[in-house]
Each structure stands twice: as C-alpha cells, then as structure tokens.
C-alpha cells in the first residue's frame, strides 16, 4: 500500500473519499458527492494523458483510471433515463475500483511499445473497461431487483464486450497475422463472453439469471486480476511485473 | 425457442466457457490440432446454423444474425486451422552477406530487404521499426500494426534485433496467407451488429 502525493495521486485519493461518502451518506447528500467523481475522474485521466503523452490504457493502473468516472456517469445516465438513483451501489463499486488505484497499483509511467501503437488500442481496451463496469452494475442492480436498468446495463455491456472482442481480433490480425492467439487473457475473455451469451438465453427466471450474472462478474474479476497479474498465465496480455 | 432448446443452449455455452478456460493452459492446446476439435467445431457450427434458421423462420432477426455470425466465426476458424500458411523469416541488413540472408522467394518472386529503419523515444526505447522490401515492381514498407499485403501474402513486422556475434541488424517477419480470416471478420461484424440490435431493443422497450 502506498499513498500517492502528486497531482494525480490527490485526484485518486479524492475519488476514493467521495466514493466512500457516496456509498455511506443519505441519498440527498450522497448523489452530489458521488456525482463529483465524474469530473474528478475525467481530470485524473486528463492529467495522466498529459503526463504520459498517450491515451492512458497501457497497463492495469491506467485501465482502472477510467472505471470510477464511467460508473459515476452511468449513475447520472440512469437518473436521467429512468428517474432512478443508484448512487449507493454505484459508489460502492466505484470505491472497490478506486481503492486499488489510489493505494495498490503502481503509477509508474511508461511509453507505448510499437505493438500498442494502433488506432484499435483505445477502442479495444476502453470497450472492455466500459463493458466490465456495466456488467458489474447489471449484477448489482439485479440483486437490488432494479431489473429494467439491470437488463439495459447487461445489454449494453454485452454489446461493448462483443465489440471489444471483435476489435481485439482485428488488431491481432493486423499486428501479428493471427486473430486468435490462444492467449490466456483471450481465453478467459471468451469464457466471460460465453457466460453472458448463455445468460441471454435465459428468459426472466430470476434465480438462474442472477446466478449467471454473478458467474459472469466472477469471470470478469478473475480475468482482470488473476489472469492479468498472475505469472501462471504468461502471454501478450500479461501485466505480471508491471 | 422452447425450454429444452434453451437449456441445451445454456448448457452448451457454459461447457464451452469451461473448455475455453482450460485451453488457457498451453499444455492442453495440442488437442486443437486433433480431428476431435474439428468434429466439435463442426457440431457447433451446425447447431448455430440451426438456431439461425429457426430464428429466421420466426422473424427474430437479432437472433438470426447473431447465430449466423457465430457460424461464420466457427467455420472461418476451421478454414484457418486447415488452410492458413505461416512462415517466419529473418532478413539481415548487410549488403555484404550472401543473397540468402537478404532475400526470400515468395510465389516465385524474389523479395529482397531494402533497409530497416528505426524510430526511438528520447530514452532509447524502440518507438517503431519499419522494414522496406524490394519487389519486382518497387519498394514497399511495413511496420508493426501496418502489415504489407502483396499478391495474396501478408507480411507482418514481428521484431528486430542485432546478431550478437556480428552486430548486424536483423528484421524478423512473418509471412501469412489465411483464407479463413475474412470469413471470421465477417462473422465478428455480424455478432457486433446483433449485439447492438439487442442493446437497442432493450433501450427502446
């Protein structure tokens, strides 16, 4: 654990605090506090982008940077679209992702190697980040029986995941001459996609639907953390050591 | 889709997810080259095609397009496994060396290394490396993420290094022809289109 004390660090520390307060405070206060994570999170991304001179998506730290503002934005979108505040639960998810950002992941800067210099880099990685945030949200909202919003979150999350999967294949084909390398991260991402594809075949039977949503989220968490970070799974997507 | 069909689809997809996780270990990936893998792929393609046709008959277009996309991805993958050709090539950037070190023959045409060019960051880390190849009709360039497509063969820039003994720069390329790739890409496009249709349907509902 380490406290980051540069400009980006303080923005991240603020995100953690605001997410914690957003989850803990009554809704009338929590919504203002949590909504502030959107501009602060975007500012954090902008600071990092300016510092490293490339879109900040090179490693797990930079990928996670996008999650808190995505979640805060999803809260506001749900409020606008459906008239429902999902502050407490989105803020809880936001706290879960902001905490390792601020205190665990290394913020070491790095340059983009040739392999990452592709116009498909940003949409592929960002697509996955957006998808994972929405799919996590879908599970949480289904637990809370906010089913309409959960279904929409799931549908858009699945679309983004499918798009990111396809873009990864296109990128692989352009970079290496192979649209599928049987890389561990690819295999786990495919497994995650297949779980959600299975979910789409389940008509509103809540216990099974909730189980599959939970299984899918578990696969997402394992893919992003264990598979990415473990030396057990070497491959082109391995961030072990970063 | 009736209840039996749904249960079958869910079970098949979850089983595939488990298989996908197991295939993350390189030690078991040899099974992909066995006839069993093709048999399973064939069954999956037939199942997806049946689902696509069934959906089309009932005018469930999102489902039809989705399953059609799945069929193309599976069939394209099988075409790749059977018909794709790959060759790793190293070309040395030294005019003094014999032609074998600087030249390859592709489809009867000699292709020579013209030069290798590098871009680096201020700290010396590689930013990009370009290989220029001499074909009969002229010089063409390729670099990472920007392959060169020429007469049915695609040239990919994989890496570069220096020979530790002589210090001569070498460029490492992969030459590939893959009739399945285009089929797979069309399949992916259909999957994305269908997933978008599904999301749109949920939004306007």
CSV table of C-alpha atoms in Angstrom, one decimal:
chain,number,residue,atom,x,y,z
A,1,UNK,CA,0.0,0.0,0.0
A,2,UNK,CA,1.3,3.5,-0.8
A,3,UNK,CA,0.0,7.0,-0.7
A,4,UNK,CA,0.3,8.8,-3.9
A,5,UNK,CA,1.0,12.5,-3.3
A,6,UNK,CA,1.4,14.0,-6.8
A,7,UNK,CA,-1.5,15.8,-8.6
A,8,UNK,CA,-2.8,12.5,-10.0
A,9,UNK,CA,-2.5,10.9,-6.6
A,10,UNK,CA,-4.6,13.5,-4.9
A,11,UNK,CA,-7.3,13.2,-7.5
A,12,UNK,CA,-7.4,9.5,-6.9
A,13,UNK,CA,-7.4,9.9,-3.2
A,14,UNK,CA,-10.4,12.3,-3.6
A,15,UNK,CA,-12.1,9.7,-5.8
A,16,UNK,CA,-11.8,7.1,-3.0
A,17,UNK,CA,-13.1,9.5,-0.4
A,18,UNK,CA,-16.0,10.7,-2.5
A,19,UNK,CA,-16.9,7.1,-3.5
A,20,UNK,CA,-16.9,6.1,0.2
A,21,UNK,CA,-19.0,9.0,1.2
A,22,UNK,CA,-21.3,8.5,-1.7
A,23,UNK,CA,-22.0,4.9,-0.5
A,24,UNK,CA,-22.3,5.9,3.1
A,25,UNK,CA,-24.2,9.2,3.1
A,26,UNK,CA,-28.0,9.5,2.8
A,27,UNK,CA,-29.1,9.8,-0.9
A,28,UNK,CA,-29.8,13.5,-0.8
A,29,UNK,CA,-26.1,14.2,0.0
A,30,UNK,CA,-24.5,11.1,-1.5
A,31,UNK,CA,-25.7,11.9,-5.0
A,32,UNK,CA,-23.8,15.2,-5.0
A,33,UNK,CA,-20.7,13.7,-3.6
A,34,UNK,CA,-20.7,10.7,-5.9
A,35,UNK,CA,-21.5,12.8,-9.0
A,36,UNK,CA,-18.3,14.8,-8.3
A,37,UNK,CA,-16.4,11.7,-9.1
A,38,UNK,CA,-17.2,12.2,-12.8
A,39,UNK,CA,-15.3,15.5,-13.3
A,40,UNK,CA,-12.6,14.4,-10.9
A,41,UNK,CA,-12.2,11.1,-12.6
A,42,UNK,CA,-12.0,12.8,-16.0
A,43,UNK,CA,-9.5,15.2,-14.7
A,44,UNK,CA,-7.4,12.3,-13.4
A,45,UNK,CA,-7.5,10.8,-16.9
A,46,UNK,CA,-6.5,14.1,-18.5
A,47,UNK,CA,-3.6,14.6,-16.1
A,48,UNK,CA,-2.3,11.1,-16.8
A,49,UNK,CA,-2.8,11.5,-20.6
A,50,UNK,CA,-0.8,14.8,-20.5
A,51,UNK,CA,2.0,13.3,-18.4
A,52,UNK,CA,2.5,10.1,-20.5
A,53,UNK,CA,1.6,11.6,-23.9
A,54,UNK,CA,-0.6,8.7,-24.9
A,55,UNK,CA,-4.1,7.5,-24.1
A,56,UNK,CA,-3.7,6.1,-20.6
A,57,UNK,CA,-4.7,2.5,-21.2
A,58,UNK,CA,-1.2,0.8,-21.2
A,59,UNK,CA,-1.5,-1.2,-18.0
A,60,UNK,CA,-3.9,-2.2,-15.3
A,61,UNK,CA,-3.5,1.1,-13.4
A,62,UNK,CA,-4.3,3.2,-16.5
A,63,UNK,CA,-7.2,1.0,-17.5
A,64,UNK,CA,-8.7,1.2,-14.0
A,65,UNK,CA,-8.5,5.0,-14.1
A,66,UNK,CA,-11.5,5.0,-16.4
A,67,UNK,CA,-13.8,3.0,-14.2
A,68,UNK,CA,-14.8,5.5,-11.4
A,69,UNK,CA,-15.9,8.2,-13.9
A,70,UNK,CA,-17.6,5.6,-16.1
A,71,UNK,CA,-19.6,4.4,-13.0
A,72,UNK,CA,-20.4,7.9,-11.9
A,73,UNK,CA,-21.6,8.7,-15.5
A,74,UNK,CA,-23.7,5.6,-15.5
A,75,UNK,CA,-25.4,6.7,-12.3
A,76,UNK,CA,-26.3,10.1,-13.8
A,77,UNK,CA,-27.5,8.5,-17.1
A,78,UNK,CA,-29.7,6.1,-15.2
A,79,UNK,CA,-31.2,9.0,-13.2
A,80,UNK,CA,-31.8,11.0,-16.4
A,81,UNK,CA,-33.2,8.0,-18.4
A,82,UNK,CA,-35.1,6.0,-15.8
A,83,UNK,CA,-35.6,8.5,-12.9
A,84,UNK,CA,-33.8,6.1,-10.5
A,85,UNK,CA,-30.9,7.0,-8.3
A,86,UNK,CA,-28.4,4.1,-8.0
A,87,UNK,CA,-25.9,6.2,-6.0
A,88,UNK,CA,-25.1,3.9,-3.1
A,89,UNK,CA,-24.4,0.8,-5.2
A,90,UNK,CA,-22.5,2.6,-8.0
A,91,UNK,CA,-20.5,4.4,-5.4
A,92,UNK,CA,-19.7,1.1,-3.7
A,93,UNK,CA,-18.5,-0.3,-7.0
A,94,UNK,CA,-16.6,2.9,-7.5
A,95,UNK,CA,-14.9,2.6,-4.1
A,96,UNK,CA,-13.9,-1.0,-4.9
A,97,UNK,CA,-12.1,0.1,-8.1
A,98,UNK,CA,-10.8,3.4,-6.9
A,99,UNK,CA,-9.1,2.0,-3.8
A,100,UNK,CA,-6.5,-0.2,-5.6
A,101,UNK,CA,-6.0,2.7,-8.0
A,102,UNK,CA,-5.1,5.1,-5.2
A,103,UNK,CA,-3.2,2.7,-2.8
A,104,UNK,CA,-2.2,-0.5,-4.5
A,105,UNK,CA,-1.4,-0.3,-8.2
A,106,UNK,CA,1.9,1.3,-9.2
A,107,UNK,CA,1.5,4.6,-11.2
A,108,UNK,CA,4.8,4.1,-12.9
A,109,UNK,CA,4.8,5.8,-16.3
A,110,UNK,CA,5.8,4.0,-19.4
A,111,UNK,CA,6.0,4.6,-23.2
A,112,UNK,CA,3.9,2.8,-25.7
A,113,UNK,CA,5.8,0.0,-27.4
A,114,UNK,CA,5.3,-0.5,-31.2
A,115,UNK,CA,2.7,-3.2,-30.6
A,116,UNK,CA,0.4,-0.7,-28.8
A,117,UNK,CA,0.6,1.9,-31.5
A,118,UNK,CA,-2.6,1.1,-33.2
A,119,UNK,CA,-5.9,3.0,-33.7
A,120,UNK,CA,-7.6,-0.1,-32.3
A,121,UNK,CA,-5.7,0.2,-29.0
A,122,UNK,CA,-8.1,2.7,-27.4
A,123,UNK,CA,-11.4,1.3,-28.6
A,124,UNK,CA,-10.4,-2.3,-27.7
A,125,UNK,CA,-9.3,-1.6,-24.1
A,126,UNK,CA,-11.8,1.2,-23.4
A,127,UNK,CA,-14.6,-1.0,-24.8
A,128,UNK,CA,-13.7,-3.7,-22.3
A,129,UNK,CA,-13.5,-1.3,-19.4
A,130,UNK,CA,-16.9,0.2,-20.2
A,131,UNK,CA,-18.3,-3.3,-20.7
A,132,UNK,CA,-16.9,-4.6,-17.4
A,133,UNK,CA,-18.3,-1.6,-15.5
A,134,UNK,CA,-21.8,-2.1,-17.0
A,135,UNK,CA,-21.8,-5.8,-16.4
A,136,UNK,CA,-20.8,-5.4,-12.8
A,137,UNK,CA,-23.5,-2.8,-12.4
A,138,UNK,CA,-26.0,-5.2,-14.0
A,139,UNK,CA,-25.3,-7.8,-11.3
A,140,UNK,CA,-25.6,-5.3,-8.5
A,141,UNK,CA,-28.8,-3.8,-9.8
A,142,UNK,CA,-30.3,-7.3,-10.3
A,143,UNK,CA,-29.5,-8.1,-6.7
A,144,UNK,CA,-31.5,-4.9,-5.8
A,145,UNK,CA,-34.3,-6.0,-8.0
A,146,UNK,CA,-34.0,-2.9,-10.2
A,147,UNK,CA,-34.5,-5.3,-13.2
A,148,UNK,CA,-35.2,-2.9,-16.1
A,149,UNK,CA,-32.0,-0.9,-15.5
A,150,UNK,CA,-30.1,-4.1,-14.9
A,151,UNK,CA,-31.2,-5.6,-18.2
A,152,UNK,CA,-30.2,-2.4,-20.1
A,153,UNK,CA,-26.8,-2.4,-18.4
A,154,UNK,CA,-26.4,-6.1,-19.3
A,155,UNK,CA,-27.4,-5.5,-23.0
A,156,UNK,CA,-25.0,-2.5,-23.5
A,157,UNK,CA,-22.3,-4.3,-21.5
A,158,UNK,CA,-22.6,-7.3,-23.7
A,159,UNK,CA,-22.6,-5.2,-26.9
A,160,UNK,CA,-19.4,-3.4,-25.8
A,161,UNK,CA,-17.8,-6.7,-24.8
A,162,UNK,CA,-18.6,-8.2,-28.2
A,163,UNK,CA,-17.3,-5.1,-29.9
A,164,UNK,CA,-14.1,-5.1,-27.9
A,165,UNK,CA,-13.6,-8.8,-28.5
A,166,UNK,CA,-14.0,-8.3,-32.3
A,167,UNK,CA,-11.7,-5.3,-32.3
A,168,UNK,CA,-9.1,-7.4,-30.4
A,169,UNK,CA,-9.3,-10.0,-33.2
A,170,UNK,CA,-9.0,-7.3,-35.9
A,171,UNK,CA,-6.0,-5.8,-34.1
A,172,UNK,CA,-4.3,-9.2,-33.6
A,173,UNK,CA,-4.8,-9.9,-37.3
A,174,UNK,CA,-3.2,-6.6,-38.2
A,175,UNK,CA,-0.4,-6.8,-35.8
A,176,UNK,CA,0.6,-10.5,-35.7
A,177,UNK,CA,-1.3,-12.1,-38.6
A,178,UNK,CA,-3.5,-14.0,-36.2
A,179,UNK,CA,-6.9,-13.0,-35.0
A,180,UNK,CA,-6.7,-15.5,-32.1
A,181,UNK,CA,-3.5,-16.4,-30.3
A,182,UNK,CA,-5.0,-18.7,-27.6
A,183,UNK,CA,-3.5,-16.3,-25.1
A,184,UNK,CA,-4.8,-16.8,-21.5
A,185,UNK,CA,-6.4,-13.4,-21.4
A,186,UNK,CA,-8.2,-14.1,-24.7
A,187,UNK,CA,-9.4,-17.5,-23.4
A,188,UNK,CA,-10.8,-16.0,-20.2
A,189,UNK,CA,-12.4,-13.1,-22.1
A,190,UNK,CA,-14.0,-15.6,-24.4
A,191,UNK,CA,-15.2,-17.6,-21.4
A,192,UNK,CA,-16.7,-14.5,-19.9
A,193,UNK,CA,-18.4,-13.6,-23.2
A,194,UNK,CA,-19.8,-17.2,-23.4
A,195,UNK,CA,-21.2,-16.9,-19.9
A,196,UNK,CA,-23.1,-13.8,-20.8
A,197,UNK,CA,-24.2,-15.3,-24.1
A,198,UNK,CA,-25.7,-18.1,-22.1
A,199,UNK,CA,-27.4,-15.6,-19.9
A,200,UNK,CA,-29.1,-14.1,-22.9
A,201,UNK,CA,-30.8,-17.4,-23.5
A,202,UNK,CA,-32.4,-17.3,-20.0
A,203,UNK,CA,-35.9,-15.7,-20.0
A,204,UNK,CA,-36.5,-13.7,-16.8
A,205,UNK,CA,-36.1,-16.7,-14.4
A,206,UNK,CA,-34.5,-14.7,-11.7
A,207,UNK,CA,-32.5,-17.3,-9.7
A,208,UNK,CA,-30.8,-18.6,-12.8
A,209,UNK,CA,-30.4,-15.2,-14.3
A,210,UNK,CA,-28.8,-13.8,-11.0
A,211,UNK,CA,-26.6,-16.9,-10.8
A,212,UNK,CA,-25.3,-16.4,-14.3
A,213,UNK,CA,-24.8,-12.6,-13.7
A,214,UNK,CA,-22.8,-13.5,-10.7
A,215,UNK,CA,-20.8,-16.1,-12.5
A,216,UNK,CA,-20.1,-13.6,-15.3
A,217,UNK,CA,-18.9,-11.0,-12.9
A,218,UNK,CA,-16.7,-13.5,-11.2
A,219,UNK,CA,-15.2,-14.3,-14.6
A,220,UNK,CA,-14.7,-10.6,-15.2
A,221,UNK,CA,-12.9,-10.1,-11.9
A,222,UNK,CA,-10.7,-13.2,-12.4
A,223,UNK,CA,-9.8,-12.1,-16.0
A,224,UNK,CA,-8.9,-8.6,-14.9
A,225,UNK,CA,-7.0,-9.5,-11.8
A,226,UNK,CA,-5.7,-13.1,-11.6
A,227,UNK,CA,-5.2,-13.8,-15.3
A,228,UNK,CA,-3.7,-10.3,-15.9
A,229,UNK,CA,-1.4,-10.2,-13.0
A,230,UNK,CA,-0.5,-13.8,-12.3
A,231,UNK,CA,2.7,-15.3,-13.6
A,232,UNK,CA,0.8,-18.5,-14.0
A,233,UNK,CA,-0.6,-17.1,-17.3
A,234,UNK,CA,2.2,-15.6,-19.4
A,235,UNK,CA,1.1,-14.1,-22.7
A,236,UNK,CA,0.9,-11.0,-24.6
A,237,UNK,CA,-1.7,-9.6,-22.2
A,238,UNK,CA,0.2,-10.4,-19.1
A,239,UNK,CA,0.8,-7.5,-16.8
A,240,UNK,CA,2.8,-9.5,-14.3
A,241,UNK,CA,5.6,-7.3,-13.2
A,242,UNK,CA,4.1,-4.1,-14.4
B,1,UNK,CA,-37.1,-21.3,-28.5
B,2,UNK,CA,-38.7,-24.0,-26.3
B,3,UNK,CA,-37.4,-24.8,-22.8
B,4,UNK,CA,-35.4,-27.8,-24.0
B,5,UNK,CA,-33.7,-25.7,-26.6
B,6,UNK,CA,-32.9,-23.0,-24.1
B,7,UNK,CA,-31.5,-25.5,-21.5
B,8,UNK,CA,-29.4,-27.1,-24.2
B,9,UNK,CA,-28.0,-23.7,-25.4
B,10,UNK,CA,-27.2,-22.6,-21.9
B,11,UNK,CA,-25.5,-25.9,-21.1
B,12,UNK,CA,-23.5,-25.8,-24.3
B,13,UNK,CA,-22.4,-22.3,-23.8
B,14,UNK,CA,-21.3,-22.8,-20.2
B,15,UNK,CA,-19.5,-26.0,-21.2
B,16,UNK,CA,-17.7,-24.0,-23.9
B,17,UNK,CA,-16.8,-21.4,-21.4
B,18,UNK,CA,-15.2,-24.1,-19.2
B,19,UNK,CA,-13.3,-25.5,-22.2
B,20,UNK,CA,-12.1,-22.0,-23.1
B,21,UNK,CA,-10.6,-21.6,-19.6
B,22,UNK,CA,-8.9,-25.0,-19.8
B,23,UNK,CA,-7.4,-24.0,-23.2
B,24,UNK,CA,-5.7,-21.1,-21.5
B,25,UNK,CA,-3.0,-23.6,-20.5
B,26,UNK,CA,-0.6,-24.2,-23.4
B,27,UNK,CA,0.0,-27.8,-22.2
B,28,UNK,CA,-3.5,-28.8,-23.4
B,29,UNK,CA,-3.7,-26.7,-26.6
B,30,UNK,CA,-2.4,-29.7,-28.6
B,31,UNK,CA,-6.0,-31.0,-28.6
B,32,UNK,CA,-6.9,-28.2,-31.0
B,33,UNK,CA,-4.9,-30.0,-33.8
B,34,UNK,CA,-6.8,-33.3,-33.4
B,35,UNK,CA,-9.8,-34.4,-35.5
B,36,UNK,CA,-11.9,-34.2,-32.3
B,37,UNK,CA,-11.5,-30.4,-32.3
B,38,UNK,CA,-12.8,-30.3,-35.9
B,39,UNK,CA,-15.6,-32.6,-35.0
B,40,UNK,CA,-16.7,-30.4,-32.1
B,41,UNK,CA,-16.3,-27.3,-34.3
B,42,UNK,CA,-18.5,-28.8,-36.9
B,43,UNK,CA,-21.2,-29.7,-34.4
B,44,UNK,CA,-21.1,-26.2,-33.0
B,45,UNK,CA,-21.4,-24.7,-36.5
B,46,UNK,CA,-24.3,-27.0,-37.3
B,47,UNK,CA,-26.1,-26.1,-34.0
B,48,UNK,CA,-25.6,-22.4,-34.6
B,49,UNK,CA,-26.8,-22.7,-38.2
B,50,UNK,CA,-29.9,-24.5,-37.0
B,51,UNK,CA,-30.5,-21.8,-34.4
B,52,UNK,CA,-30.0,-19.1,-37.0
B,53,UNK,CA,-32.5,-20.8,-39.4
B,54,UNK,CA,-35.0,-21.3,-36.6
B,55,UNK,CA,-34.8,-17.7,-35.6
B,56,UNK,CA,-35.1,-16.5,-39.3
B,57,UNK,CA,-38.3,-18.5,-39.7
B,58,UNK,CA,-39.8,-16.9,-36.7
B,59,UNK,CA,-38.5,-13.5,-37.9
B,60,UNK,CA,-36.3,-13.0,-34.8
B,61,UNK,CA,-33.7,-11.1,-36.8
B,62,UNK,CA,-31.3,-10.2,-34.0
B,63,UNK,CA,-31.1,-13.9,-33.0
B,64,UNK,CA,-30.7,-15.0,-36.7
B,65,UNK,CA,-27.9,-12.5,-37.3
B,66,UNK,CA,-26.2,-13.4,-34.1
B,67,UNK,CA,-26.2,-17.1,-34.7
B,68,UNK,CA,-25.2,-16.6,-38.4
B,69,UNK,CA,-22.2,-14.6,-37.1
B,70,UNK,CA,-21.3,-17.4,-34.8
B,71,UNK,CA,-21.4,-19.9,-37.7
B,72,UNK,CA,-19.1,-17.8,-39.8
B,73,UNK,CA,-16.6,-17.4,-36.9
B,74,UNK,CA,-16.5,-21.1,-36.3
B,75,UNK,CA,-16.3,-22.0,-40.0
B,76,UNK,CA,-13.6,-19.3,-40.6
B,77,UNK,CA,-11.6,-20.7,-37.7
B,78,UNK,CA,-11.8,-24.1,-39.1
B,79,UNK,CA,-10.6,-22.8,-42.5
B,80,UNK,CA,-7.7,-21.1,-40.8
B,81,UNK,CA,-6.7,-24.2,-39.0
B,82,UNK,CA,-6.7,-26.3,-42.2
B,83,UNK,CA,-5.6,-23.8,-44.9
B,84,UNK,CA,-3.6,-21.0,-43.4
B,85,UNK,CA,0.1,-20.9,-44.2
B,86,UNK,CA,2.7,-19.2,-42.0
B,87,UNK,CA,6.4,-18.7,-42.5
B,88,UNK,CA,8.8,-16.9,-40.1
B,89,UNK,CA,11.6,-15.1,-42.0
B,90,UNK,CA,14.7,-13.3,-40.8
B,91,UNK,CA,16.4,-10.9,-43.2
B,92,UNK,CA,19.8,-9.4,-42.4
B,93,UNK,CA,20.5,-5.8,-43.1
B,94,UNK,CA,24.0,-6.1,-44.6
B,95,UNK,CA,24.7,-5.9,-48.4
B,96,UNK,CA,28.0,-7.8,-47.9
B,97,UNK,CA,26.2,-11.0,-46.9
B,98,UNK,CA,25.2,-13.7,-49.5
B,99,UNK,CA,21.7,-13.2,-51.1
B,100,UNK,CA,20.1,-16.0,-48.9
B,101,UNK,CA,20.5,-13.7,-45.9
B,102,UNK,CA,18.8,-10.7,-47.5
B,103,UNK,CA,16.3,-12.3,-49.9
B,104,UNK,CA,13.4,-14.7,-49.9
B,105,UNK,CA,11.3,-16.1,-52.8
B,106,UNK,CA,7.6,-15.7,-52.4
B,107,UNK,CA,5.3,-17.3,-55.1
B,108,UNK,CA,8.2,-17.5,-57.4
B,109,UNK,CA,9.1,-13.8,-57.0
B,110,UNK,CA,12.4,-12.7,-55.3
B,111,UNK,CA,11.8,-10.3,-52.4
B,112,UNK,CA,14.8,-8.5,-51.0
B,113,UNK,CA,15.5,-6.5,-47.9
B,114,UNK,CA,16.0,-2.8,-48.9
B,115,UNK,CA,16.5,-1.4,-45.5
B,116,UNK,CA,15.4,-1.4,-41.8
B,117,UNK,CA,14.6,1.9,-40.2
B,118,UNK,CA,14.1,2.6,-36.6
B,119,UNK,CA,12.4,5.3,-34.6
B,120,UNK,CA,13.2,5.6,-30.9
B,121,UNK,CA,12.0,7.6,-27.9
B,122,UNK,CA,14.4,10.0,-26.3
B,123,UNK,CA,15.3,7.4,-23.7
B,124,UNK,CA,16.3,4.9,-26.5
B,125,UNK,CA,13.3,2.6,-26.2
B,126,UNK,CA,12.0,1.5,-29.6
B,127,UNK,CA,9.1,3.5,-30.9
B,128,UNK,CA,8.6,1.9,-34.2
B,129,UNK,CA,10.6,-0.1,-36.7
B,130,UNK,CA,10.0,-0.2,-40.4
B,131,UNK,CA,11.1,-2.8,-43.0
B,132,UNK,CA,11.4,-1.8,-46.6
B,133,UNK,CA,11.2,-4.6,-49.1
B,134,UNK,CA,12.2,-4.6,-52.7
B,135,UNK,CA,9.7,-6.3,-55.0
B,136,UNK,CA,9.9,-6.6,-58.8
B,137,UNK,CA,7.6,-3.6,-59.2
B,138,UNK,CA,9.1,-1.4,-56.5
B,139,UNK,CA,9.8,-0.9,-52.8
B,140,UNK,CA,7.1,-1.4,-50.2
B,141,UNK,CA,7.2,-0.7,-46.5
B,142,UNK,CA,5.7,-2.4,-43.5
B,143,UNK,CA,5.9,-1.9,-39.7
B,144,UNK,CA,4.2,-3.1,-36.6
B,145,UNK,CA,0.4,-2.8,-36.9
B,146,UNK,CA,0.7,-1.9,-40.6
B,147,UNK,CA,1.3,-5.1,-42.5
B,148,UNK,CA,2.1,-5.3,-46.2
B,149,UNK,CA,-0.4,-7.1,-48.4
B,150,UNK,CA,1.0,-8.3,-51.6
B,151,UNK,CA,-0.4,-10.9,-54.1
B,152,UNK,CA,-2.3,-12.9,-51.5
B,153,UNK,CA,0.5,-12.9,-48.9
B,154,UNK,CA,0.6,-10.6,-45.9
B,155,UNK,CA,3.9,-9.6,-44.4
B,156,UNK,CA,4.0,-8.8,-40.7
B,157,UNK,CA,6.7,-6.9,-38.8
B,158,UNK,CA,7.3,-9.1,-35.7
B,159,UNK,CA,10.5,-7.8,-34.2
B,160,UNK,CA,14.1,-6.8,-34.9
B,161,UNK,CA,17.4,-7.4,-33.2
B,162,UNK,CA,21.2,-7.5,-33.7
B,163,UNK,CA,23.1,-10.6,-34.3
B,164,UNK,CA,25.1,-11.0,-31.0
B,165,UNK,CA,28.3,-12.1,-32.9
B,166,UNK,CA,28.4,-9.8,-35.9
B,167,UNK,CA,26.3,-6.8,-34.6
B,168,UNK,CA,24.3,-6.9,-37.9
B,169,UNK,CA,20.7,-5.7,-37.7
B,170,UNK,CA,18.1,-8.3,-38.5
B,171,UNK,CA,14.4,-7.9,-39.1
B,172,UNK,CA,12.0,-10.7,-38.2
B,173,UNK,CA,8.9,-11.0,-40.4
B,174,UNK,CA,6.0,-13.4,-40.6
B,175,UNK,CA,4.5,-14.2,-43.9
B,176,UNK,CA,1.0,-15.5,-43.8
B,177,UNK,CA,-1.9,-16.4,-46.1
B,178,UNK,CA,-5.2,-17.2,-44.4
B,179,UNK,CA,-8.4,-17.7,-46.3
B,180,UNK,CA,-10.3,-18.1,-43.1
B,181,UNK,CA,-9.5,-14.6,-41.7
B,182,UNK,CA,-12.0,-12.8,-43.9
B,183,UNK,CA,-14.8,-15.2,-43.0
B,184,UNK,CA,-14.1,-14.8,-39.3
B,185,UNK,CA,-14.1,-11.0,-39.6
B,186,UNK,CA,-17.5,-11.0,-41.3
B,187,UNK,CA,-18.7,-13.3,-38.5
B,188,UNK,CA,-17.5,-10.9,-35.9
B,189,UNK,CA,-19.2,-8.0,-37.7
B,190,UNK,CA,-22.5,-9.9,-37.6
B,191,UNK,CA,-22.0,-10.6,-33.9
B,192,UNK,CA,-21.4,-7.0,-33.1
B,193,UNK,CA,-24.4,-5.9,-35.2
B,194,UNK,CA,-26.7,-8.3,-33.5
B,195,UNK,CA,-25.4,-7.4,-30.0
B,196,UNK,CA,-26.0,-3.7,-30.9
B,197,UNK,CA,-29.5,-4.6,-32.1
B,198,UNK,CA,-30.1,-6.4,-28.8
B,199,UNK,CA,-28.9,-3.4,-26.8
B,200,UNK,CA,-31.1,-1.0,-28.8
B,201,UNK,CA,-34.1,-3.2,-28.3
B,202,UNK,CA,-33.6,-3.2,-24.6
B,203,UNK,CA,-33.3,0.6,-24.6
B,204,UNK,CA,-36.4,1.4,-26.6
B,205,UNK,CA,-38.5,-1.2,-24.8
